[in-house]
């Protein structure tokens, strides 16, 4: 708006100056000086009034902004940007499920979009889906439980990405859920099955394995 | 978990903080195979057990059928992961012909006129069988003190000395007799009336109803004078136990019909002067848990305890379905919790239930499970 004011201001001044020039060209002398002397305070007062109007609007905007939000009933939106450049608009309450983002908002670093460099758009979509549900259905324990169970029916890679994302974004409930799901995959398996499940290479030599066996203390001690 | 993790160049999909956090949610039993997956996993398991979710002492429940063939089953509760574990051994390991009993937290024994069988390892997997002591008595105190088994007191109709003490040396495999118990304990020398605790050199014996306490030194074969350990005047019943050289006393306050409080104290023992110098209150059991211990018919007429690590498990022998756990905090104070025993009891007298307690490490479990036919599995209760 300020720019608009300035734009109009400049235009008017230009216009006046042009007129001055033409006046000057046409009629030099006292009448020109008279015109100029009138124009000068006029432009100053015009500029000052614009300034006052701007300051007034600024202060009224600040003081009435919550009222403006409440009366307009549209929640504040936060923009998140994934590592591959995609942007997501989420409600502030949903974004605040992440402690990392919450701190950023509180420290006032979240005015433009927040970059999430470690998280791809696919993972971020899932994270937002989780946070949204947990904000919406906060008091419905049964509903959340069944949602969580369904939510965890994902392939391994998505699960690990989700785990890393929830750690970076510091979303405790999603972290707990993810870790518990992975822990359940470990239970009841022997070492070879665990390696297969997680794609891990066995870097123990047979001698090293034997060392470990020998060093285990007896439960009889 | 507030700091973002540093992305390392690793091939494993899950590693570092995430792996440790995940492993902290895996029960101890299921952590055994993870030790051998890879070097980084081995390290992660140890780190996780050290800092994120350390092992906690297991409460072990031995249920023995009261009819032939007196089969026994063992279940353990792991408070770290809040799971129950069924411990199976080949049946030939032990033939239970007599009543199974326990004392001093992880000592199990069976005494018959001809034989004494006992087990003192953490999970009671290895049993020893020796000849019975010379004097037969019913229900004596039997416990392990250092490298010896002490059998003292008991009820007997015909023997001259109901307070006889006999000691079996595990190293020498022989029995010896020594000074009888103090005369004051003449009418209450059985394990029903006496609570025992043992350090490597001394045996502490407390009369549950009066608080009269004596200690017995194995080296000098001496019994001490009587001490009255009653930290609260209104305490009508108390038991003692020893864990990591600390003497813990748990007392019932009020009266038999109406137990008002259950409190836990630490008793200071000065080995130079041979006396007890102080009783420090550690905590009081919340009312909610006191009510869990109350049985319908008898209230709380008696309690028993077993201790290991920083845990004191308190239970009412008349109501084995509920056990209260007291976790001692370093520096004083304690946390309270309860364990619902869903795996035994039932109260119809068909089973004898004995409690022990053990501070088990994952490597010890791993070694124990190398024996064939020995299986520990998590049960869904």
XYZ file of C-alpha atoms in Angstrom:
602
model
C 0.000 0.000 0.000
C 2.906 2.223 0.806
C 4.272 1.621 -2.629
C 0.929 2.506 -4.085
C 0.905 5.733 -2.144
C 4.425 6.511 -3.215
C 3.582 5.569 -6.737
C 0.672 7.994 -6.816
C 2.798 10.559 -5.010
C 5.607 10.286 -7.540
C 3.183 10.408 -10.411
C 1.542 13.507 -9.087
C 4.884 15.142 -8.465
C 6.063 14.230 -11.891
C 2.910 15.526 -13.329
C 3.248 18.718 -11.382
C 6.844 19.102 -12.410
C 5.951 18.570 -15.996
C 3.280 21.137 -15.651
C 5.858 23.375 -13.961
C 8.142 22.935 -16.872
C 5.465 23.760 -19.330
C 4.469 26.655 -17.161
C 8.042 27.698 -16.936
C 8.396 27.466 -20.612
C 5.301 29.346 -21.199
C 5.311 31.887 -18.495
C 8.464 32.767 -16.732
C 8.645 35.166 -13.989
C 6.555 35.872 -10.981
C 3.606 33.641 -11.820
C 5.966 30.691 -12.194
C 7.519 31.364 -8.847
C 4.079 31.675 -7.312
C 3.074 28.309 -8.760
C 6.223 26.678 -7.516
C 5.902 28.093 -4.066
C 2.365 26.784 -3.820
C 3.231 23.396 -5.140
C 6.100 22.803 -2.759
C 4.175 22.936 0.524
C 1.343 21.087 -1.166
C 3.536 18.149 -2.084
C 5.099 18.141 1.376
C 1.752 18.061 3.105
C 0.550 15.440 0.687
C 3.567 13.289 1.490
C 3.199 13.818 5.216
C -0.465 12.938 5.167
C 0.309 9.769 3.293
C 2.844 8.935 5.950
C 0.362 9.520 8.749
C -2.298 7.487 7.012
C 0.172 4.639 6.579
C 1.244 4.704 10.232
C -2.345 4.752 11.359
C -3.209 1.758 9.229
C -0.144 -0.112 10.428
C -1.003 0.347 14.083
C -4.640 -0.483 13.549
C -3.658 -3.628 11.664
C -1.397 -4.768 14.515
C -3.914 -4.141 17.234
C -6.843 -5.564 15.421
C -5.085 -8.546 13.795
C -6.344 -11.218 16.218
C -9.785 -9.758 15.937
C -9.378 -9.818 12.215
C -8.471 -13.504 12.315
C -11.271 -14.399 14.669
C -13.806 -12.481 12.795
C -12.652 -13.919 9.505
C -12.349 -17.478 11.137
C -9.556 -18.643 8.869
C -6.664 -20.212 10.803
C -3.121 -19.074 10.347
C -1.406 -21.204 7.739
C 2.202 -22.244 7.786
C 4.045 -23.180 4.622
C 6.446 -26.092 4.729
C 8.856 -26.866 1.949
C 10.160 -30.391 1.446
C 13.695 -31.216 0.320
C 12.535 -31.673 -3.290
C 10.990 -28.214 -3.432
C 7.322 -29.019 -2.960
C 5.381 -26.727 -0.651
C 2.641 -27.693 1.752
C 0.236 -25.351 3.475
C -0.860 -26.540 6.897
C -2.733 -24.999 9.764
C -0.522 -23.620 12.484
C -1.943 -26.061 15.062
C -1.039 -29.020 12.873
C 2.472 -27.701 12.225
C 2.973 -27.142 15.960
C 2.761 -30.917 16.537
C 6.403 -30.770 15.543
C 8.447 -29.291 18.367
C 11.108 -28.192 15.908
C 8.587 -26.149 13.912
C 6.937 -24.927 17.118
C 10.225 -23.427 18.292
C 10.728 -21.805 14.905
C 7.290 -20.213 15.025
C 7.852 -18.998 18.560
C 11.202 -17.546 17.602
C 9.447 -15.767 14.772
C 11.445 -17.407 11.983
C 8.384 -18.757 10.262
C 7.014 -15.833 8.386
C 7.764 -17.220 4.977
C 7.921 -20.899 4.153
C 9.878 -23.216 6.438
C 12.347 -25.444 4.631
C 12.534 -29.052 5.805
C 15.760 -30.114 4.131
C 15.888 -33.724 5.328
C 12.398 -34.772 4.398
C 11.051 -35.576 0.924
C 7.575 -34.604 -0.203
C 6.238 -38.168 0.058
C 7.335 -38.466 3.672
C 6.194 -34.968 4.521
C 2.740 -35.776 3.131
C 2.491 -38.737 5.491
C 3.771 -36.709 8.450
C 1.206 -33.991 7.806
C -1.543 -36.594 7.482
C -0.565 -37.990 10.893
C -0.370 -34.621 12.593
C -3.685 -33.504 11.100
C -5.492 -36.571 12.412
C -3.933 -36.242 15.836
C -4.970 -32.601 16.111
C -8.507 -33.214 14.832
C -9.319 -36.298 16.870
C -7.327 -35.410 19.974
C -9.793 -36.768 22.524
C -10.862 -39.874 20.630
C -8.395 -42.469 21.980
C -9.989 -45.480 20.320
C -10.181 -43.754 16.972
C -6.556 -42.654 17.168
C -5.433 -46.157 18.073
C -7.062 -47.699 15.028
C -5.800 -44.831 12.863
C -2.253 -45.438 14.116
C -2.512 -49.165 13.386
C -3.687 -48.497 9.829
C -1.141 -45.712 9.398
C 1.729 -48.077 10.163
C 0.751 -50.467 7.387
C 3.413 -49.093 5.104
C 6.471 -50.492 3.390
C 9.806 -50.568 5.158
C 11.446 -47.685 3.333
C 8.541 -45.360 4.059
C 8.658 -46.460 7.691
C 12.346 -45.651 8.067
C 11.949 -42.319 6.305
C 9.029 -41.537 8.597
C 11.149 -42.418 11.605
C 13.970 -40.112 10.525
C 11.511 -37.328 9.740
C 9.737 -37.607 13.089
C 13.120 -37.499 14.832
C 14.198 -34.379 12.924
C 10.843 -32.685 13.372
C 10.671 -33.857 17.002
C 7.145 -35.333 16.918
C 7.231 -37.559 19.970
C 4.073 -39.596 19.407
C 4.998 -40.456 15.818
C 8.516 -41.351 16.932
C 7.134 -43.666 19.628
C 4.753 -45.263 17.162
C 7.445 -45.773 14.526
C 10.019 -47.133 16.970
C 7.499 -49.536 18.468
C 6.551 -50.782 14.992
C 10.185 -51.452 14.118
C 10.778 -53.046 17.552
C 7.892 -55.420 16.847
C 9.658 -56.442 13.647
C 12.731 -57.447 15.674
C 10.910 -59.570 18.266
C 10.978 -63.303 17.843
C 13.581 -63.377 15.076
C 17.020 -64.963 14.987
C 20.060 -62.941 13.846
C 19.844 -64.091 10.214
C 16.175 -63.202 9.987
C 16.876 -59.790 11.493
C 19.635 -59.169 8.962
C 17.312 -60.110 6.141
C 14.528 -57.894 7.454
C 16.738 -54.815 7.718
C 19.169 -55.528 4.896
C 22.208 -55.676 7.177
C 25.513 -57.266 6.387
C 27.107 -59.539 8.960
C 30.521 -58.045 9.627
C 31.540 -60.514 12.337
C 34.218 -63.015 11.429
C 33.678 -66.541 12.805
C 36.555 -65.928 15.242
C 34.965 -62.758 16.536
C 31.643 -64.529 17.027
C 33.407 -67.218 19.031
C 35.094 -64.533 21.177
C 31.731 -63.077 22.080
C 30.361 -66.470 23.004
C 33.347 -67.190 25.240
C 33.183 -63.870 27.049
C 29.515 -64.104 28.026
C 29.247 -64.420 31.784
C 27.425 -67.376 33.235
C 24.066 -66.701 34.738
C 25.178 -69.055 37.491
C 27.657 -66.531 38.865
C 15.219 -35.925 21.225
C 15.248 -32.192 20.586
C 18.400 -32.099 18.485
C 18.190 -33.182 14.879
C 20.419 -36.170 14.185
C 23.508 -35.745 12.067
C 23.081 -37.670 8.835
C 25.868 -40.222 8.660
C 27.015 -41.978 5.571
C 25.698 -45.440 6.433
C 24.162 -48.173 4.379
C 21.911 -49.582 7.061
C 18.418 -48.135 6.872
C 18.214 -47.683 10.604
C 21.160 -46.720 12.771
C 22.472 -44.481 15.526
C 19.904 -42.773 17.768
C 16.981 -44.346 15.909
C 18.357 -47.848 16.317
C 19.024 -47.340 20.033
C 15.569 -45.870 20.557
C 13.990 -48.836 18.790
C 16.073 -51.365 20.730
C 14.987 -49.797 24.004
C 11.482 -51.038 23.173
C 12.542 -54.640 22.511
C 12.186 -57.049 25.487
C 15.453 -58.374 26.952
C 14.716 -61.872 25.667
C 14.403 -60.620 22.106
C 17.570 -58.550 22.403
C 19.690 -61.697 22.628
C 19.698 -62.374 18.862
C 20.350 -58.686 18.113
C 23.763 -58.954 19.774
C 24.972 -61.087 16.894
C 23.451 -59.240 13.940
C 26.406 -56.975 13.233
C 29.090 -54.994 15.054
C 27.167 -51.739 14.930
C 24.037 -53.429 16.242
C 26.032 -55.048 19.059
C 27.305 -51.634 20.054
C 23.851 -50.100 19.757
C 22.344 -52.772 22.037
C 24.922 -52.150 24.747
C 24.579 -48.399 24.460
C 20.796 -48.608 24.551
C 20.860 -50.866 27.627
C 23.275 -48.549 29.346
C 21.588 -45.234 28.787
C 18.094 -45.533 27.371
C 16.324 -48.427 29.029
C 18.520 -50.372 31.466
C 17.569 -53.896 32.536
C 15.433 -54.143 35.667
C 15.236 -57.073 38.068
C 12.835 -59.801 37.096
C 10.160 -61.080 39.441
C 10.177 -64.862 39.071
C 7.195 -66.975 40.038
C 7.615 -70.686 40.608
C 4.358 -72.559 40.769
C 4.457 -76.067 42.086
C 1.507 -78.421 41.866
C 0.548 -79.799 45.246
C -0.106 -83.251 43.860
C 2.197 -85.859 42.381
C 4.257 -85.487 40.193
C 4.598 -82.013 41.730
C 5.352 -80.430 38.376
C 6.668 -76.905 38.581
C 6.374 -74.088 36.091
C 8.316 -70.866 36.098
C 7.205 -67.519 34.818
C 9.116 -64.277 35.056
C 7.968 -60.681 34.844
C 10.330 -58.244 33.156
C 9.476 -54.721 34.359
C 11.738 -53.108 31.767
C 9.418 -54.089 28.940
C 6.388 -55.053 31.036
C 6.174 -58.555 29.618
C 5.773 -62.018 31.088
C 8.232 -64.715 30.110
C 7.708 -68.429 30.299
C 10.880 -70.277 31.291
C 10.893 -73.908 30.251
C 13.482 -76.462 31.186
C 13.656 -80.164 30.463
C 11.673 -81.995 33.114
C 14.556 -84.240 34.012
C 16.528 -81.399 35.541
C 14.706 -81.483 38.807
C 12.301 -83.899 40.327
C 10.218 -82.025 42.786
C 9.361 -84.405 45.533
C 9.075 -81.969 48.361
C 7.664 -78.540 48.897
C 9.536 -75.828 47.101
C 10.483 -72.892 49.285
C 12.451 -69.728 48.900
C 14.375 -67.400 51.148
C 16.534 -64.355 50.723
C 15.331 -63.348 47.293
C 16.824 -65.920 44.977
C 17.534 -68.966 47.088
C 15.263 -71.922 46.341
C 15.340 -75.125 48.341
C 13.560 -78.339 49.068
C 14.268 -80.128 52.344
C 13.320 -83.686 53.087
C 14.549 -86.020 55.859
C 17.103 -87.524 53.476
C 18.050 -84.775 51.095
C 18.532 -81.049 50.775
C 18.233 -79.678 47.251
C 19.015 -76.061 46.619
C 19.625 -73.542 43.871
C 21.134 -70.100 44.241
C 21.907 -68.902 40.728
C 19.955 -65.953 39.425
C 17.385 -67.867 37.444
C 17.524 -71.032 39.552
C 18.550 -73.133 36.623
C 21.200 -75.231 38.356
C 20.338 -77.412 41.316
C 22.575 -79.034 43.916
C 21.652 -82.079 45.924
C 23.274 -82.949 49.232
C 22.520 -85.122 52.208
C 20.110 -83.654 54.691
C 21.451 -82.207 57.962
C 21.775 -84.527 60.943
C 18.847 -83.147 62.861
C 15.494 -83.342 61.219
C 13.120 -80.441 61.867
C 10.126 -79.027 60.149
C 10.291 -75.676 58.464
C 13.690 -74.403 59.590
C 15.343 -71.314 58.193
C 17.416 -72.339 55.211
C 19.498 -69.782 53.396
C 22.830 -69.178 51.738
C 25.371 -67.010 53.536
C 28.589 -66.520 51.613
C 29.696 -69.982 50.498
C 27.643 -71.855 53.037
C 24.095 -72.990 53.532
C 22.743 -72.369 57.004
C 19.922 -74.515 58.360
C 18.671 -73.219 61.673
C 15.744 -73.636 64.006
C 12.546 -75.279 62.885
C 9.788 -77.028 64.731
C 10.369 -80.437 66.174
C 8.593 -82.523 68.739
C 11.197 -84.919 69.927
C 14.592 -83.335 69.542
C 16.193 -81.703 72.508
C 17.315 -78.644 70.754
C 14.857 -76.940 68.425
C 17.281 -74.101 68.000
C 20.077 -76.159 66.464
C 22.132 -74.621 63.702
C 23.929 -76.633 61.067
C 26.050 -75.222 58.295
C 26.904 -76.846 55.006
C 30.049 -75.678 53.246
C 29.608 -75.794 49.506
C 33.326 -75.913 48.929
C 34.080 -78.677 51.407
C 30.811 -80.511 50.875
C 30.374 -81.161 54.549
C 28.128 -80.274 57.421
C 29.142 -78.812 60.740
C 27.214 -77.898 63.836
C 27.563 -74.655 65.722
C 26.028 -72.562 68.479
C 22.291 -72.787 68.748
C 20.037 -69.850 68.073
C 19.274 -67.484 70.949
C 16.926 -68.987 73.492
C 14.414 -66.217 73.132
C 13.488 -67.603 69.727
C 12.515 -70.965 71.200
C 8.844 -70.665 70.346
C 9.269 -68.978 67.033
C 12.222 -70.617 65.378
C 10.505 -71.631 62.165
C 10.651 -69.796 58.852
C 6.986 -68.912 59.293
C 7.914 -66.595 62.135
C 11.355 -65.493 61.098
C 12.549 -63.318 58.280
C 16.143 -63.672 57.063
C 18.611 -61.563 55.183
C 22.210 -62.392 54.380
C 25.373 -60.558 53.459
C 28.426 -62.589 52.421
C 29.588 -62.856 56.069
C 26.499 -62.490 58.216
C 23.036 -63.887 58.580
C 20.372 -61.519 59.951
C 17.302 -63.036 61.544
C 14.254 -61.000 62.538
C 11.185 -62.203 64.381
C 8.410 -60.862 62.181
C 5.896 -60.024 64.900
C 8.157 -58.505 67.498
C 11.020 -57.031 65.506
C 13.575 -58.817 67.659
C 16.641 -59.145 65.469
C 19.856 -61.102 65.761
C 22.803 -61.546 63.536
C 25.011 -64.584 63.170
C 28.629 -64.328 62.096
C 29.817 -67.317 60.112
C 33.495 -66.797 60.793
C 33.260 -66.503 64.533
C 30.162 -68.727 64.852
C 28.645 -66.174 67.198
C 25.130 -65.014 67.670
C 24.661 -61.368 68.593
C 22.587 -59.935 71.402
C 19.000 -58.992 70.737
C 18.214 -55.793 68.892
C 14.731 -54.391 68.631
C 14.260 -53.062 65.149
C 10.974 -51.262 65.297
C 11.360 -47.965 63.448
C 7.715 -47.136 64.154
C 5.923 -47.944 67.407
C 2.750 -48.835 65.578
C 4.500 -51.380 63.389
C 3.087 -54.840 64.162
C 4.804 -56.916 61.484
C 8.086 -56.512 59.667
C 10.424 -58.380 57.363
C 14.003 -57.744 56.321
C 15.988 -58.314 53.185
C 19.404 -57.492 51.867
C 20.349 -56.130 48.492
C 23.816 -54.906 47.522
C 24.885 -54.870 51.167
C 21.930 -52.658 52.132
C 19.514 -53.930 54.741
C 15.939 -53.085 53.851
C 13.064 -53.365 56.320
C 9.436 -53.377 55.269
C 6.835 -52.967 57.991
C 3.067 -53.034 58.365
C 1.660 -50.256 60.522
C -1.687 -50.418 62.261
C -3.087 -53.760 63.300
C -4.025 -57.058 61.716
C -7.619 -56.093 61.011
C -6.743 -52.748 59.604
C -3.366 -52.129 58.007
C -2.994 -48.395 57.764
C 0.378 -48.087 56.161
C 3.181 -50.072 54.622
C 6.565 -48.431 54.920
C 10.071 -49.148 53.698
C 13.185 -48.315 55.709
C 16.880 -48.779 55.236
C 18.606 -50.115 58.300
C 22.160 -48.988 58.855
C 24.441 -51.680 60.178
C 27.845 -50.836 61.596
C 30.141 -53.828 61.239
C 32.733 -52.361 63.652
C 30.409 -52.111 66.594
C 28.204 -54.956 65.427
C 25.034 -52.971 65.966
C 22.331 -51.217 64.052
C 22.790 -47.503 64.193
C 19.887 -45.987 62.311
C 16.651 -46.592 60.481
C 16.020 -44.255 57.564
C 12.596 -44.146 56.040
C 12.756 -44.589 52.289
C 9.090 -44.335 51.461
C 5.500 -45.181 52.199
C 3.346 -47.341 49.966
C 0.527 -45.387 48.330
C -2.946 -46.330 49.600
C -3.927 -47.629 46.173
C -1.268 -50.328 46.346
C -1.939 -51.196 49.986
C -5.501 -51.986 48.933
C -4.213 -54.208 46.140
C -2.381 -56.317 48.717
C -5.426 -56.770 50.923
C -7.040 -60.145 50.504
C -10.801 -60.369 50.998
C -10.817 -62.643 53.976
C -7.612 -61.942 55.810
C -6.679 -58.360 54.995
C -2.913 -58.238 55.153
C -1.855 -60.557 57.934
C 1.624 -61.053 56.554
C 3.895 -59.905 53.778
C 7.020 -61.180 52.201
C 9.647 -59.492 50.089
C 12.269 -60.304 47.526
C 14.915 -57.876 46.419
C 17.447 -57.504 43.639
C 19.192 -54.565 42.047
C 17.213 -51.506 43.045
C 13.835 -53.256 43.269
C 11.944 -54.493 46.298
C 8.964 -56.671 45.404
C 6.392 -56.861 48.197
C 3.605 -59.435 48.222
C 0.970 -60.948 50.455
C 1.354 -64.761 50.512
C -2.432 -65.022 50.881
C -3.032 -63.049 47.714
C -0.438 -63.783 45.061
C -2.319 -62.108 42.241
C -0.929 -58.709 43.131
C 2.682 -57.785 43.760
C 3.812 -54.271 44.584
C 7.167 -53.117 43.281
C 9.231 -50.471 45.042
C 12.084 -49.078 42.983
C 14.756 -47.499 45.172
C 16.067 -44.262 43.759
C 19.706 -43.306 44.107
C 20.013 -40.607 46.707
C 16.849 -41.537 48.564
C 13.175 -42.040 47.951
C 11.457 -44.590 45.776
C 8.958 -45.131 42.978
C 5.977 -47.436 43.395
C 4.310 -49.684 40.865
C 2.353 -52.879 40.811
C 2.462 -56.113 38.901
C -0.660 -58.114 38.276
C 0.234 -61.762 38.450
C -1.972 -63.325 35.843
C 0.028 -66.491 35.436
C -0.461 -68.307 38.715
C -2.412 -68.383 41.911
C -6.087 -68.862 41.560
C -6.289 -69.478 45.276
C -7.759 -72.955 45.182
C -4.816 -74.589 46.894
C -3.834 -76.635 43.861
C -0.604 -74.745 43.531
C 2.166 -73.646 45.760
C 3.554 -70.307 44.649
C 7.083 -69.224 45.454
C 8.637 -65.887 44.504
C 12.235 -65.074 43.702
C 13.831 -62.068 42.124
C 16.899 -61.638 39.917
C 18.914 -58.873 38.319
C 19.608 -60.451 34.936
C 21.902 -59.113 32.231
C 21.324 -59.826 28.566
C 24.640 -61.663 28.174
C 23.775 -63.944 31.079
C 20.460 -64.740 29.462
C 22.205 -65.485 26.219
C 24.527 -67.947 27.872
C 21.727 -69.569 29.847
C 19.767 -70.177 26.691
C 22.571 -72.052 24.996
C 21.478 -75.204 26.769
C 19.275 -77.327 24.573
C 15.639 -77.561 25.426
C 15.792 -74.490 27.537
C 13.449 -71.899 26.149
C 12.404 -68.502 27.340
C 9.546 -66.990 25.480
C 7.381 -63.968 25.896
C 3.814 -64.970 26.674
C 0.746 -62.980 25.825
C -1.172 -62.510 29.025
